[in-house]
Phi, psi and omega in degrees: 000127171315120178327281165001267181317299147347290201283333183248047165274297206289313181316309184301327176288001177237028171246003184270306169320331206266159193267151178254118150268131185272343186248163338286010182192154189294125177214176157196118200290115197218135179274172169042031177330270222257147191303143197313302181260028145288315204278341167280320173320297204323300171346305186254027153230024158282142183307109179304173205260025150261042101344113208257027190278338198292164165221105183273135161247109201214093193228196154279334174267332172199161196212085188216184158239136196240160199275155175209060159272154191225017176201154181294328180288009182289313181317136194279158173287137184111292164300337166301286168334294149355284191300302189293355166277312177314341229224357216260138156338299206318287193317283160349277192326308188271017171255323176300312177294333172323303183266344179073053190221106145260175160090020191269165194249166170228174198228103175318317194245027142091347217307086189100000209223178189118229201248154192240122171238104160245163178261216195285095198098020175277146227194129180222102182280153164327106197224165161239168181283171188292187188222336202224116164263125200280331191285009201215344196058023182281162128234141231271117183231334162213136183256177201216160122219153187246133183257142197217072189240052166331148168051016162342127162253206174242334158295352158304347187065178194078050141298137166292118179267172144246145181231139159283165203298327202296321211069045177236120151282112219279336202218091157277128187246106148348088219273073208234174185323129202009086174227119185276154193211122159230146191208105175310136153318114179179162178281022175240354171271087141313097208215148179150174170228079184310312182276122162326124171304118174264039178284133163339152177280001187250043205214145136250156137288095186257139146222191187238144191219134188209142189241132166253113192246158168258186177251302183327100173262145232310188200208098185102353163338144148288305218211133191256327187260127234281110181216147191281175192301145186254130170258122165325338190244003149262024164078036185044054162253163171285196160292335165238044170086355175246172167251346196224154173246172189261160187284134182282000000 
């Protein structure tokens, strides 16, 4: 059997395991994803952040450097790999089936999604995600990150929070070495890491980040119409200020 094709039977089989938690929204958490000397490739071909692949978001809602690949052949070696298993039929099947999302897609041309870096003050508020890809006419129901932070510390900051509608934070998740975060997508996953990262400056947050889409569209939604991420500290408005955007 192709390795590849192998590794992402078994993977898929430790996303079947893994427990679904519902508050404030379905999401589940599984360490040690990917086999151990897949995640130091990764590790050790993530990009420095003179790398000149970055796009700094560096505003009132986040401060963070984002990847601006526009294909899996973009992807550093190891991290391709990575991707094509997140990305994979196994994988598909045992996310769906985990959340009761069928029928999902991955997104070829990466749109928001890729490799994630932030440093020391680095900072992502409480938000929800865009809901619509103009390049597929999809809709966005579930994100993955994979965190690739050997030796984490906890004093540091960068927790992934999940949040109630409220803004009370229900769950910190610890971004420490291959540990996977999958969540439905919906105008109800409230989410981000509002306190400045208190890492060393020789220190990053890194993780690999992925979107998943339906034909189907979502069910219970706040905004019917196509909108970009709505931030808690822009009165859940976008970045410039709106809630609904034109369809592309």
């Amino acid at each position: 059997m192709n390795i590849l094709k192998n590794t992402a039977t078994i993977l898929a089989r430790k996303i079947g395991r893994a427990k679904l938690d519902s508050e404030p929204f379905n999401h589940f958490v599984v360490d040690n994803f990917l086999p151990p000397e897949l995640a130091v490739l990764c590790l050790r071909n993530f990009p420095d952040i003179d790398d000149g692949m970055w796009e700094k978001q560096d505003d009132d809602v986040e401060k963070k450097y984002r990847s601006d690949y526009s294909s899996e052949f973009d992807f550093p070696n190891g991290l391709e790999q990575a991707v094509r298993l997140l990305n994979s039929s196994e994988m598909l099947n045992a996310m769906s089936e985990k959340l009761e999302i069928p029928k999902l897609i991955p997104d070829p041309y990466f749109t928001g999604g890729g490799l994630n870096m932030s440093l020391r003050g680095g900072m992502l508020d409480v938000h929800v995600d865009g809901n619509y890809h103009d390049a597929t006419g999809l809709n966005r129901r579930v994100n993955a990150i994979l965190f690739l932070n050997p030796m984490w510390e906890d004093h540091w900051g960068g927790d992934f929070g999940l949040y109630t509608e409220s803004g009370e934070l229900v769950k910190s998740i610890i971004p420490i070495m291959n540990r996977l975060v999958v969540f439905d997508s919906n105008d109800h996953s409230y989410h981000g890491t509002p306190n400045a990262i208190q890492c060393p400056y020789n220190e990053a947050r890194r993780s690999l980040i992925l979107y998943y889409y339906t034909v189907a569209p979502r069910e219970g939604d706040k905004w019917e119409k196509p909108h970009s991420a709505l931030w808690k500290s822009h009165n859940m408005t976008d970045k410039k200020w709106k809630v609904e955007r034109e369809y592309k």
